Every structure is written in structure tokens, then in C-alpha cells.
Amino acid sequence: PAPGTCAYFVERKKRFCKLIPAPGRRFCGEHGQQEEENGRKRIPCPLDPKHTVYEDQLQKHLKKCNSREKPKPVYFVQDINAGLKDVAEIPEKRVPISSLSKEELENLIIKLKKASNGLELRLEEQILSHPALQEALNDPKNGESAFKHLKQQASILGSMEKLHLLGPGRCFVEFGAGRGKLSHWVDIALQNVENVQFLLVERATTRFKVDGKHKRRDSIFERLQVDIQHLCLNKVPILEKKKLPVVGIGKHLCGAATDLALRCLVESYTTCHDGENGEPAPKRSRNDKTEVASKSSANNESNKEDCKPVAGIVIALCCHHKCDWTHYVGREFFKSVGLGPVEFHYFQRMSSWATCGMRETTTTASTSEESEDRTNDTEEHEQTFTKTESGSDTLQGILTVEERKEIGCLCKRLIDHGRTEYLQQRGYRAALHYYTESAVSLENVLLTAVPGPSLLPEPT
């Protein structure tokens, strides 16, 4: 071992431990079990067996262990955006696409095309830009990957500008924020604008965050480390205090996270205004009807004042193969065209054909479930599938590569149409368009929504 370092040889890494032991000891605290002089025994931590602790200090350690359950923040409301509560609707056994017979696969494709008939599936191309990113786009120091991300962020900001969402007195909520790059560029675009705040929602701890580098005093950056499924925006202290109009944004918001974010903005953010302390208004008994009738008009007026709709939604969609019927906001649309959870399961799996085609890999490529966790440096969610996942052996002779790609795109558009229907039914003007070239990103569809006439306040 190097002088002053632990004398324990880590067999797995084929080197000595690099930690520094306490003065007078040969081993660090983690490998102190090698010392027999004091007779103290180290045991695996019951909260996280990846590290050990002295047995006689276990209770003290449990109170400060980083793996202990931490108190829930005030804006944490269990499953508030989860969606489906009736698990009876969810099929128990799901057969992989590769196990389907030719007839079963053909029937699924017939159902898909029938449900898609009459829908506007050809999206408009709106590849925009924004002056805030021109300097970075022209910087030769940026590599190809960085340049692709900048082009996407520029187009997203261009869409926000077109929808008049870049302005003062707004709270921008970035879902699946990661390093916070999208909020960073929105802040740059609003450098001369006052009263702007950013909420960066990310369930994982993130390295190399860019929001910590902002020096502007006018804009406020706050991170919410919480799963979108449990986020009640109206209980976030800074939103309670300032009550600014909310703009929901996201770049490549993965699969079911998009549905959770839409429900967080459109449903729970509004319903939390109905009662005190963010709780829905309690139901009244029949005996209270007279009192309710006398106060209904006044309550409706006050609720209308308190319950402001979100100012806008701009989300770059991604990873339809990770969608989930439980969370999906377009279930009513699927049911209206004769589809249910079983068809949804296969369609969301088949949606991967749009971006994966017949690509194969000789390595142990990750399936969609295994690649659930993304690295901090990866913003693209394009997946590489194994032969079994893409169904290359089973589907040989049934579908060509181009047919699979077409069916995958059809699955994506059908799932996305359910999302726009959901927003439209709640009074929003929702739309889908291509915001960048497929050469820049295969996941190149942007979902936008702004309040329609029914949600806007009547002119005085």
C-alpha cells in the first residue's frame, strides 16, 4: 500500500484500498474488521449492506446513515399524479412480442391501423431557433453531440417564444431536469426580464448541475428532488408565496414521466386549489344542499380566481416504449377506439421499432427495462435492443424493416394523440410537431399546449 493509506487489499479491484486510516491504525474504518487487537466486530449496515459499521455503534450509525429514509418534503403527496387506481384493468401476464404468432401480430396491426384511421398523423415541421443560443451554436469548441443538443434546445426555446411563453412573472418547471440545461438557456433568453423563477424536478441526484452557476439575482433556481408521481406543485413553498403562472417544460421526458408531468400540471395543480392546505374540497352531505346552493355562485367565482391554468406546456417527447397504462393520460381515448391495456402494452413495445428498426448488437445490449436509469451525461434516450426485443428472428418474413419503422411511428403517434385529446378535453389548445431533424435526434416530436378560450378569464 501507498504510505499513509489503508493496508487492505481489495481483491475485486486488484489493488490496495486508497482510504486513509485513523492515526496509529493500519486499516480504514471500512476495513477495520481486519484488526483483531480491539476485538470489535463490523457488520453490514441493515439499511445498505454495501457498507459496514461497528456492531457496538449500529444504533448511532442508523440515525445518520445516508441510506436512511429522509423526511418527505411538504410538496410530496403519495401517488397524486399516478392515475389509475383500479389494478383490475391491468393484465397480469404480458407475452413478449417475439412470442406472438403471425396471426396475433397481424390482428394487432389491423387494430392499430383501424384506431389510427382518420387521425392527423402527418406532423408539421417547425424547426425554430432562438438568439440566446446563437453564440453557443457558432462556437467551434462544441463537439457534434453538444451541437445536436444546442439545436434542440434552440428550437424548443423558439417554440416557447412563438407561443409567447418567454416573459416576466413566470415560474418555469422543468420536469426530468437532469443537469438543468434547458432551464439554463431559458434563463439566458430572459436575462433582462424580472420576476422569473425556475423549479427543476429530478428524482435522482445529479452531478455537474448547471443551475448552481447562475449569478443573476433576478431569477431563482430551486431543485425538487422528488418523483413526478408524488409532486403537488401547489404545495411548493415558493409557488405558494408568489403564485406565478406556471410553464411546464421538458427535454426528452422519458415515457410515463410525460404522463405524470401532464397530470401534475393539468389535474393536481388545479385540484390542490379547491380546499385548504392543498387538499381537495371535502364532500358535503345531502343535508347541506341548501347551504351549498346559497354559496355555490360565490364559491365558483372565488375558485375561478384561485385556480389559474398553467400558462403553457412545452415537452419534447421520448421513449414511448417506457409508457405505462397505469399512468397514461390517454386511456379514455384508447377505450373510445376499442382498445385497452393489452393493446396498449403491445403498441408501446412496438413503438421502439420507429427508432430501433433491425439494429442488432453483439454485446449484451440493454432492454428498455434495464436501461431505466440514465447517466447524468446522457440526455438522449435512444435505445439499442437485443434481437429478441426487436423481434428480428420472429418477424423475419412477416414485416420488412421499413414496415416495422412505419408501424413503430404509428404506435408513437397514436399514444401521443391520446395525450393531445386529454389536454383538449381539459380546455387546452394542444399540438404536436417535429421540432428538429431526425438526423439530430430520432426522438424529434414536441408537445405544446396553451390555455384555450374556456380557461382564460373573461374580459372585464
Coordinates of C-alpha atoms in Angstrom, one line a residue:
P1 CA 0.0 0.0 0.0
A2 CA 1.0 3.6 -0.5
P3 CA 2.3 5.4 2.6
G4 CA -0.5 6.6 4.9
T5 CA -3.2 4.6 3.1
C6 CA -5.2 1.5 4.2
A7 CA -3.4 -1.8 4.2
Y8 CA -6.4 -3.8 3.0
F9 CA -6.1 -5.4 -0.5
V10 CA -9.3 -5.2 -2.5
E11 CA -9.4 -8.4 -4.4
R12 CA -12.1 -7.3 -6.8
K13 CA -10.1 -4.2 -7.9
K14 CA -6.7 -5.9 -7.7
R15 CA -5.2 -3.0 -5.6
F16 CA -5.0 -1.7 -2.1
C17 CA -7.7 0.4 -0.6
K18 CA -6.9 4.1 -1.1
L19 CA -8.7 5.4 2.0
I20 CA -6.7 7.0 4.8
P21 CA -6.9 5.2 8.2
A22 CA -7.1 7.0 11.6
P23 CA -3.7 7.9 13.1
G24 CA -2.0 4.8 14.5
R25 CA -4.2 2.3 12.6
R26 CA -3.3 0.1 9.6
F27 CA -6.8 -0.1 8.2
C28 CA -9.6 2.4 7.3
G29 CA -12.9 2.3 9.1
E30 CA -14.5 0.2 6.4
H31 CA -11.8 -2.5 6.6
G32 CA -11.2 -2.2 10.3
Q33 CA -12.6 -5.7 10.8
Q34 CA -9.1 -6.9 9.8
E35 CA -7.8 -5.6 13.2
E36 CA -8.2 -8.1 15.9
E37 CA -6.4 -6.1 18.6
N38 CA -9.6 -4.3 19.8
G39 CA -12.0 -7.3 19.3
R40 CA -14.7 -5.0 17.7
K41 CA -16.8 -6.6 15.0
R42 CA -18.1 -4.9 11.9
I43 CA -21.4 -5.9 10.3
P44 CA -23.2 -4.9 7.1
C45 CA -25.5 -1.9 7.6
P46 CA -29.1 -3.1 7.6
L47 CA -30.1 0.0 5.5
D48 CA -27.5 -0.6 2.9
P49 CA -25.3 -3.7 3.0
K50 CA -22.8 -2.2 0.6
H51 CA -21.1 -0.7 3.6
T52 CA -20.3 -1.9 7.1
V53 CA -20.4 -0.5 10.6
Y54 CA -19.1 -1.4 14.1
E55 CA -21.7 -3.6 15.8
D56 CA -21.5 -1.7 19.0
Q57 CA -22.2 1.6 17.1
L58 CA -25.1 0.4 15.0
Q59 CA -27.8 2.4 16.6
K60 CA -25.8 5.6 16.4
H61 CA -25.0 4.9 12.8
L62 CA -28.6 4.3 11.8
K63 CA -29.5 7.8 12.9
K64 CA -27.1 9.4 10.5
C65 CA -26.7 6.8 7.7
N66 CA -27.1 8.4 4.3
S67 CA -29.4 5.5 3.3
R68 CA -31.9 6.2 6.0
E69 CA -35.4 7.3 5.0
K70 CA -35.5 11.1 5.0
P71 CA -38.5 13.2 5.9
K72 CA -40.8 13.8 3.0
P73 CA -41.0 17.4 1.7
V74 CA -44.2 19.4 2.0
Y75 CA -44.9 19.1 -1.7
F76 CA -44.8 15.2 -1.5
V77 CA -48.3 13.8 -1.8
Q78 CA -48.3 10.0 -2.3
D79 CA -49.4 9.0 -5.9
I80 CA -51.1 12.3 -6.5
N81 CA -50.3 12.1 -10.2
A82 CA -50.3 8.3 -10.6
G83 CA -53.6 8.0 -12.4
L84 CA -55.2 4.5 -12.5
K85 CA -56.2 3.2 -9.1
D86 CA -58.1 0.1 -10.3
V87 CA -55.4 -2.6 -10.7
A88 CA -58.1 -4.9 -12.2
E89 CA -57.7 -3.1 -15.5
I90 CA -54.0 -4.1 -15.8
P91 CA -53.4 -7.5 -17.4
E92 CA -51.4 -9.8 -15.2
K93 CA -49.5 -11.8 -17.9
R94 CA -47.8 -9.9 -20.7
V95 CA -46.4 -12.1 -23.5
P96 CA -43.4 -10.7 -25.3
I97 CA -43.9 -9.5 -28.9
S98 CA -41.4 -12.2 -30.0
S99 CA -43.7 -14.9 -28.7
L100 CA -46.8 -13.7 -30.7
S101 CA -47.9 -15.9 -33.6
K102 CA -48.1 -14.4 -37.1
E103 CA -51.9 -14.2 -36.8
E104 CA -51.8 -12.4 -33.4
L105 CA -49.3 -9.9 -34.7
E106 CA -51.4 -9.3 -37.8
N107 CA -54.5 -8.7 -35.7
L108 CA -52.7 -6.2 -33.6
I109 CA -51.5 -4.3 -36.7
I110 CA -55.1 -4.3 -38.0
K111 CA -56.4 -2.8 -34.7
L112 CA -53.6 -0.2 -34.8
K113 CA -54.4 0.9 -38.3
K114 CA -58.2 1.0 -37.6
A115 CA -57.7 3.1 -34.5
S116 CA -55.4 5.5 -36.4
N117 CA -57.8 5.9 -39.3
G118 CA -59.0 9.5 -39.6
L119 CA -56.4 10.9 -37.2
E120 CA -53.9 13.6 -38.3
L121 CA -50.7 11.6 -38.3
R122 CA -48.5 13.7 -40.5
L123 CA -47.0 16.3 -38.2
E124 CA -45.9 19.7 -39.3
E125 CA -42.2 20.5 -39.2
Q126 CA -41.3 23.6 -37.1
I127 CA -37.6 23.8 -36.7
L128 CA -37.0 27.1 -35.0
S129 CA -34.1 28.8 -33.2
H130 CA -33.5 31.5 -30.6
P131 CA -30.9 34.3 -30.4
A132 CA -29.9 33.2 -26.9
L133 CA -28.1 30.1 -28.3
Q134 CA -26.5 31.7 -31.4
E135 CA -23.2 32.3 -29.8
A136 CA -23.0 28.7 -28.5
L137 CA -24.2 27.3 -31.8
N138 CA -21.4 29.1 -33.6
D139 CA -18.7 28.1 -31.1
P140 CA -16.3 25.7 -32.8
K141 CA -15.3 24.2 -29.4
N142 CA -18.6 22.4 -29.2
G143 CA -18.5 18.8 -30.5
E144 CA -21.1 17.1 -32.6
S145 CA -23.1 15.8 -29.6
A146 CA -23.1 19.2 -27.9
F147 CA -24.1 20.8 -31.2
K148 CA -27.1 18.5 -31.5
H149 CA -28.3 19.3 -28.0
L150 CA -28.0 23.0 -28.7
K151 CA -30.0 22.8 -31.9
Q152 CA -32.8 21.0 -30.0
Q153 CA -32.7 23.5 -27.1
A154 CA -32.8 26.4 -29.6
S155 CA -35.8 25.0 -31.3
I156 CA -37.6 24.4 -28.0
L157 CA -37.0 28.0 -27.0
G158 CA -38.1 29.1 -30.4
S159 CA -41.4 27.3 -29.9
M160 CA -41.8 28.9 -26.4
E161 CA -41.2 32.3 -28.0
K162 CA -43.8 31.6 -30.7
L163 CA -46.3 30.7 -28.0
H164 CA -45.5 33.9 -26.0
L165 CA -44.3 31.9 -23.0
L166 CA -41.0 33.6 -22.6
G167 CA -41.9 36.6 -20.5
P168 CA -41.7 38.2 -17.0
G169 CA -43.7 36.9 -14.0
R170 CA -43.4 33.2 -14.8
C171 CA -42.3 30.1 -13.0
F172 CA -40.7 27.6 -15.3
V173 CA -41.0 24.0 -14.1
E174 CA -38.5 21.7 -15.8
F175 CA -39.5 18.1 -15.4
G176 CA -36.8 15.4 -15.6
A177 CA -34.3 18.3 -15.4
G178 CA -31.1 16.3 -15.2
R179 CA -28.3 18.9 -15.2
G180 CA -30.8 21.7 -15.8
K181 CA -29.5 22.7 -19.3
L182 CA -33.0 23.6 -20.7
S183 CA -33.7 26.0 -17.8
H184 CA -30.2 27.4 -18.2
W185 CA -31.0 28.5 -21.7
V186 CA -34.4 29.8 -20.8
D187 CA -32.7 31.9 -18.1
I188 CA -30.2 33.2 -20.7
A189 CA -33.1 34.1 -23.0
L190 CA -34.8 36.0 -20.1
Q191 CA -31.6 37.8 -18.9
N192 CA -33.3 41.3 -18.9
V193 CA -36.7 40.0 -17.6
E194 CA -37.7 40.4 -13.9
N195 CA -39.6 38.2 -11.5
V196 CA -38.7 34.8 -13.0
Q197 CA -38.2 31.6 -11.1
F198 CA -37.2 28.0 -12.0
L199 CA -38.2 24.7 -10.4
L200 CA -36.0 21.8 -11.5
V201 CA -37.8 18.5 -10.9
E202 CA -35.5 15.5 -10.8
R203 CA -35.9 12.3 -8.7
A204 CA -32.2 11.4 -8.9
T205 CA -29.2 13.1 -7.5
T206 CA -27.4 14.8 -10.4
R207 CA -23.7 15.7 -10.9
F208 CA -22.4 18.6 -12.9
K209 CA -25.6 20.7 -12.4
V210 CA -25.5 24.0 -14.3
D211 CA -28.2 25.8 -12.3
G212 CA -25.7 26.3 -9.4
K213 CA -23.6 28.5 -11.7
H214 CA -26.2 31.2 -12.2
K215 CA -25.2 34.5 -10.8
R216 CA -28.3 36.5 -11.7
R217 CA -30.2 37.8 -8.7
D218 CA -33.5 38.3 -10.5
S219 CA -34.0 34.7 -11.3
I220 CA -34.4 32.0 -8.6
F221 CA -33.3 28.4 -9.2
E222 CA -34.7 25.7 -6.9
R223 CA -34.3 21.9 -7.2
L224 CA -37.1 19.5 -6.2
Q225 CA -35.7 16.0 -5.7
V226 CA -38.9 14.1 -6.0
D227 CA -40.6 11.6 -8.3
I228 CA -43.1 13.5 -10.5
Q229 CA -45.7 10.9 -9.5
H230 CA -45.8 12.4 -6.0
L231 CA -45.3 16.1 -6.8
C232 CA -48.0 18.5 -5.7
L233 CA -46.9 21.8 -7.3
N234 CA -49.3 23.9 -5.3
K235 CA -47.6 22.9 -2.1
V236 CA -44.1 24.1 -3.2
P237 CA -43.4 27.0 -0.8
I238 CA -42.1 29.4 -3.5
L239 CA -45.2 28.8 -5.6
E240 CA -47.5 29.3 -2.7
K241 CA -45.8 32.6 -1.8
K242 CA -45.5 34.2 -5.3
K243 CA -48.4 32.4 -7.1
L244 CA -46.7 33.0 -10.5
P245 CA -48.2 31.5 -13.7
V246 CA -46.5 28.1 -14.4
V247 CA -44.9 27.0 -17.6
G248 CA -44.1 23.2 -17.7
I249 CA -41.1 22.3 -19.9
G250 CA -39.0 19.2 -20.5
K251 CA -36.4 17.9 -23.0
H252 CA -36.8 14.2 -23.7
L253 CA -39.1 13.5 -20.8
C254 CA -39.0 9.7 -20.7
G255 CA -42.1 7.6 -21.3
A256 CA -44.5 7.6 -18.4
A257 CA -42.8 10.7 -16.9
T258 CA -44.6 12.7 -19.6
D259 CA -48.0 11.5 -18.5
L260 CA -47.1 12.1 -14.8
A261 CA -46.0 15.6 -15.7
L262 CA -49.2 16.4 -17.7
R263 CA -51.4 15.2 -14.8
C264 CA -49.2 17.1 -12.3
L265 CA -49.8 20.3 -14.3
V266 CA -53.4 19.9 -15.5
E267 CA -55.0 18.0 -12.7
S268 CA -53.3 18.0 -9.3
Y269 CA -52.0 21.6 -9.7
T270 CA -55.7 22.8 -10.1
T271 CA -57.4 20.4 -7.7
C272 CA -55.0 21.4 -4.9
H273 CA -56.6 24.9 -5.0
D274 CA -60.0 23.5 -4.2
G275 CA -59.6 23.0 -0.5
E276 CA -57.4 24.4 2.4
N277 CA -53.8 23.3 2.8
G278 CA -53.7 21.9 -0.7
E279 CA -56.3 19.2 -0.1
P280 CA -59.4 18.7 -2.4
A281 CA -62.6 20.2 -1.1
P282 CA -64.5 17.8 1.2
K283 CA -67.7 16.2 0.0
R284 CA -70.9 17.5 1.6
S285 CA -73.8 15.5 2.9
R286 CA -77.3 15.8 1.3
N287 CA -78.5 17.9 4.3
D288 CA -76.0 20.6 3.3
K289 CA -77.6 21.1 -0.1
T290 CA -79.4 24.3 0.8
E291 CA -76.3 25.9 2.3
V292 CA -74.3 24.8 -0.7
A293 CA -76.8 26.2 -3.2
S294 CA -76.7 29.6 -1.5
K295 CA -73.0 29.8 -1.6
S296 CA -72.3 28.0 -4.9
S297 CA -72.1 31.1 -7.1
A298 CA -69.7 32.8 -4.7
N299 CA -67.5 29.8 -4.3
N300 CA -67.4 29.2 -8.1
E301 CA -66.3 32.8 -8.6
S302 CA -63.6 32.6 -5.9
N303 CA -62.4 29.2 -7.2
K304 CA -62.2 30.6 -10.7
E305 CA -60.0 33.4 -9.4
D306 CA -57.7 31.0 -7.4
C307 CA -57.5 28.2 -9.9
K308 CA -55.4 29.6 -12.7
P309 CA -54.5 27.2 -15.5
V310 CA -50.8 26.6 -16.4
A311 CA -49.6 29.3 -18.8
G312 CA -48.2 26.7 -21.2
I313 CA -46.6 23.2 -21.7
V314 CA -43.7 22.5 -24.0
I315 CA -42.3 19.0 -23.7
A316 CA -40.0 17.1 -26.1
L317 CA -41.4 13.5 -26.1
C318 CA -39.3 10.4 -25.7
C319 CA -39.2 6.7 -25.0
H320 CA -42.8 5.6 -25.8
H321 CA -41.7 2.0 -25.0
K322 CA -41.5 3.0 -21.4
C323 CA -45.1 4.3 -21.2
D324 CA -47.4 2.6 -18.7
W325 CA -51.1 2.1 -18.9
T326 CA -51.4 2.9 -15.2
H327 CA -50.1 6.4 -15.7
Y328 CA -51.1 7.0 -19.3
V329 CA -53.4 10.1 -19.6
G330 CA -55.0 8.9 -22.9
R331 CA -56.8 5.9 -21.6
E332 CA -60.2 7.3 -22.4
F333 CA -59.1 7.9 -26.0
F334 CA -57.9 4.3 -26.3
K335 CA -61.2 3.0 -24.9
S336 CA -63.1 5.2 -27.3
V337 CA -61.5 3.5 -30.3
G338 CA -62.0 0.0 -28.9
L339 CA -58.5 -0.5 -27.4
G340 CA -57.5 -1.4 -23.9
P341 CA -54.5 -2.2 -21.7
V342 CA -53.4 -5.3 -23.6
E343 CA -53.2 -3.4 -27.0
F344 CA -51.5 -0.5 -25.3
H345 CA -48.9 -2.8 -23.9
Y346 CA -48.0 -4.2 -27.3
F347 CA -48.2 -0.8 -29.0
Q348 CA -45.8 0.8 -26.6
R349 CA -43.4 -2.1 -27.1
M350 CA -43.8 -1.9 -30.9
S351 CA -43.2 1.9 -30.8
S352 CA -39.5 1.1 -30.4
W353 CA -39.4 -0.1 -34.0
A354 CA -39.6 3.5 -35.1
T355 CA -36.1 4.3 -33.7
C356 CA -34.5 0.9 -33.5
G357 CA -35.6 -0.9 -36.7
M358 CA -33.5 -4.0 -37.1
R359 CA -30.4 -2.8 -35.4
E360 CA -28.6 -5.6 -33.6
T361 CA -25.7 -5.7 -31.2
T362 CA -23.2 -8.4 -30.4
T363 CA -22.8 -7.1 -26.9
T364 CA -25.2 -7.5 -24.0
A365 CA -27.4 -4.7 -25.1
S366 CA -29.8 -3.3 -22.5
T367 CA -33.5 -3.8 -22.9
S368 CA -35.9 -0.9 -22.1
E369 CA -36.4 -2.1 -18.6
E370 CA -32.6 -2.5 -17.9
S371 CA -31.8 1.0 -19.3
E372 CA -34.4 2.7 -17.0
D373 CA -31.6 4.6 -15.2
R374 CA -29.9 7.2 -17.4
T375 CA -26.5 8.6 -16.7
N376 CA -26.1 12.3 -15.8
D377 CA -24.2 12.9 -19.1
T378 CA -26.9 11.3 -21.3
E379 CA -29.8 13.3 -22.3
E380 CA -30.8 11.2 -25.4
H381 CA -32.9 8.2 -24.6
E382 CA -32.5 6.3 -27.8
Q383 CA -32.2 2.6 -27.0
T384 CA -30.4 -0.3 -28.5
F385 CA -32.4 -3.5 -28.4
T386 CA -31.4 -7.2 -28.5
K387 CA -32.6 -9.5 -31.3
T388 CA -35.4 -10.8 -29.1
E389 CA -36.6 -7.3 -28.2
S390 CA -36.7 -6.1 -31.8
G391 CA -38.2 -9.4 -32.8
S392 CA -35.7 -9.9 -35.7
D393 CA -35.9 -13.6 -35.7
T394 CA -39.7 -14.0 -35.2
L395 CA -40.7 -11.2 -37.6
Q396 CA -38.4 -12.3 -40.4
G397 CA -40.5 -12.8 -43.5
I398 CA -43.6 -11.1 -41.9
L399 CA -42.5 -7.4 -41.9
T400 CA -39.8 -5.6 -43.7
V401 CA -37.5 -3.1 -41.9
E402 CA -39.5 -0.2 -43.5
E403 CA -42.8 -1.7 -42.4
R404 CA -41.6 -2.1 -38.9
K405 CA -40.5 1.5 -38.8
E406 CA -43.8 2.7 -40.2
I407 CA -45.7 0.7 -37.5
G408 CA -43.5 2.0 -34.8
C409 CA -44.1 5.6 -35.8
L410 CA -47.9 4.8 -36.0
C411 CA -47.8 3.5 -32.4
K412 CA -46.0 6.6 -31.2
R413 CA -48.5 8.9 -32.9
L414 CA -51.4 7.0 -31.5
I415 CA -50.0 7.3 -28.0
D416 CA -49.3 11.0 -28.5
H417 CA -52.7 11.6 -29.9
G418 CA -54.2 10.3 -26.7
R419 CA -52.2 12.9 -24.8
T420 CA -53.4 15.8 -27.0
E421 CA -57.0 14.6 -26.6
Y422 CA -56.5 14.6 -22.9
L423 CA -55.3 18.2 -22.9
Q424 CA -58.0 19.3 -25.3
Q425 CA -60.7 17.8 -23.1
R426 CA -59.4 20.0 -20.3
G427 CA -59.6 23.2 -22.3
Y428 CA -56.1 23.4 -23.7
R429 CA -55.0 24.0 -27.3
A430 CA -52.6 21.1 -27.8
A431 CA -50.4 20.3 -30.8
L432 CA -47.6 18.1 -31.9
H433 CA -44.8 19.0 -34.4
Y434 CA -41.3 18.0 -35.4
Y435 CA -39.0 20.4 -33.7
T436 CA -35.7 19.1 -35.1
E437 CA -34.4 16.9 -37.9
S438 CA -34.3 13.1 -37.3
A439 CA -30.5 13.3 -38.0
V440 CA -30.2 15.4 -34.9
S441 CA -32.5 13.2 -32.8
L442 CA -34.7 10.3 -33.6
E443 CA -37.0 11.5 -30.8
N444 CA -37.9 14.7 -32.5
V445 CA -41.6 15.4 -31.6
L446 CA -42.6 18.4 -29.4
L447 CA -45.8 18.5 -27.5
T448 CA -47.1 22.0 -26.9
A449 CA -50.3 23.3 -25.1
V450 CA -51.6 26.7 -24.1
P451 CA -55.0 27.5 -22.3
G452 CA -57.9 27.7 -24.7
P453 CA -60.7 30.3 -24.5
S454 CA -62.7 28.3 -21.9
L455 CA -59.7 28.5 -19.4
L456 CA -58.9 32.2 -20.0
P457 CA -60.5 34.8 -17.8
E458 CA -63.4 36.7 -19.3
P459 CA -62.6 40.3 -20.3
T460 CA -63.8 42.9 -17.9

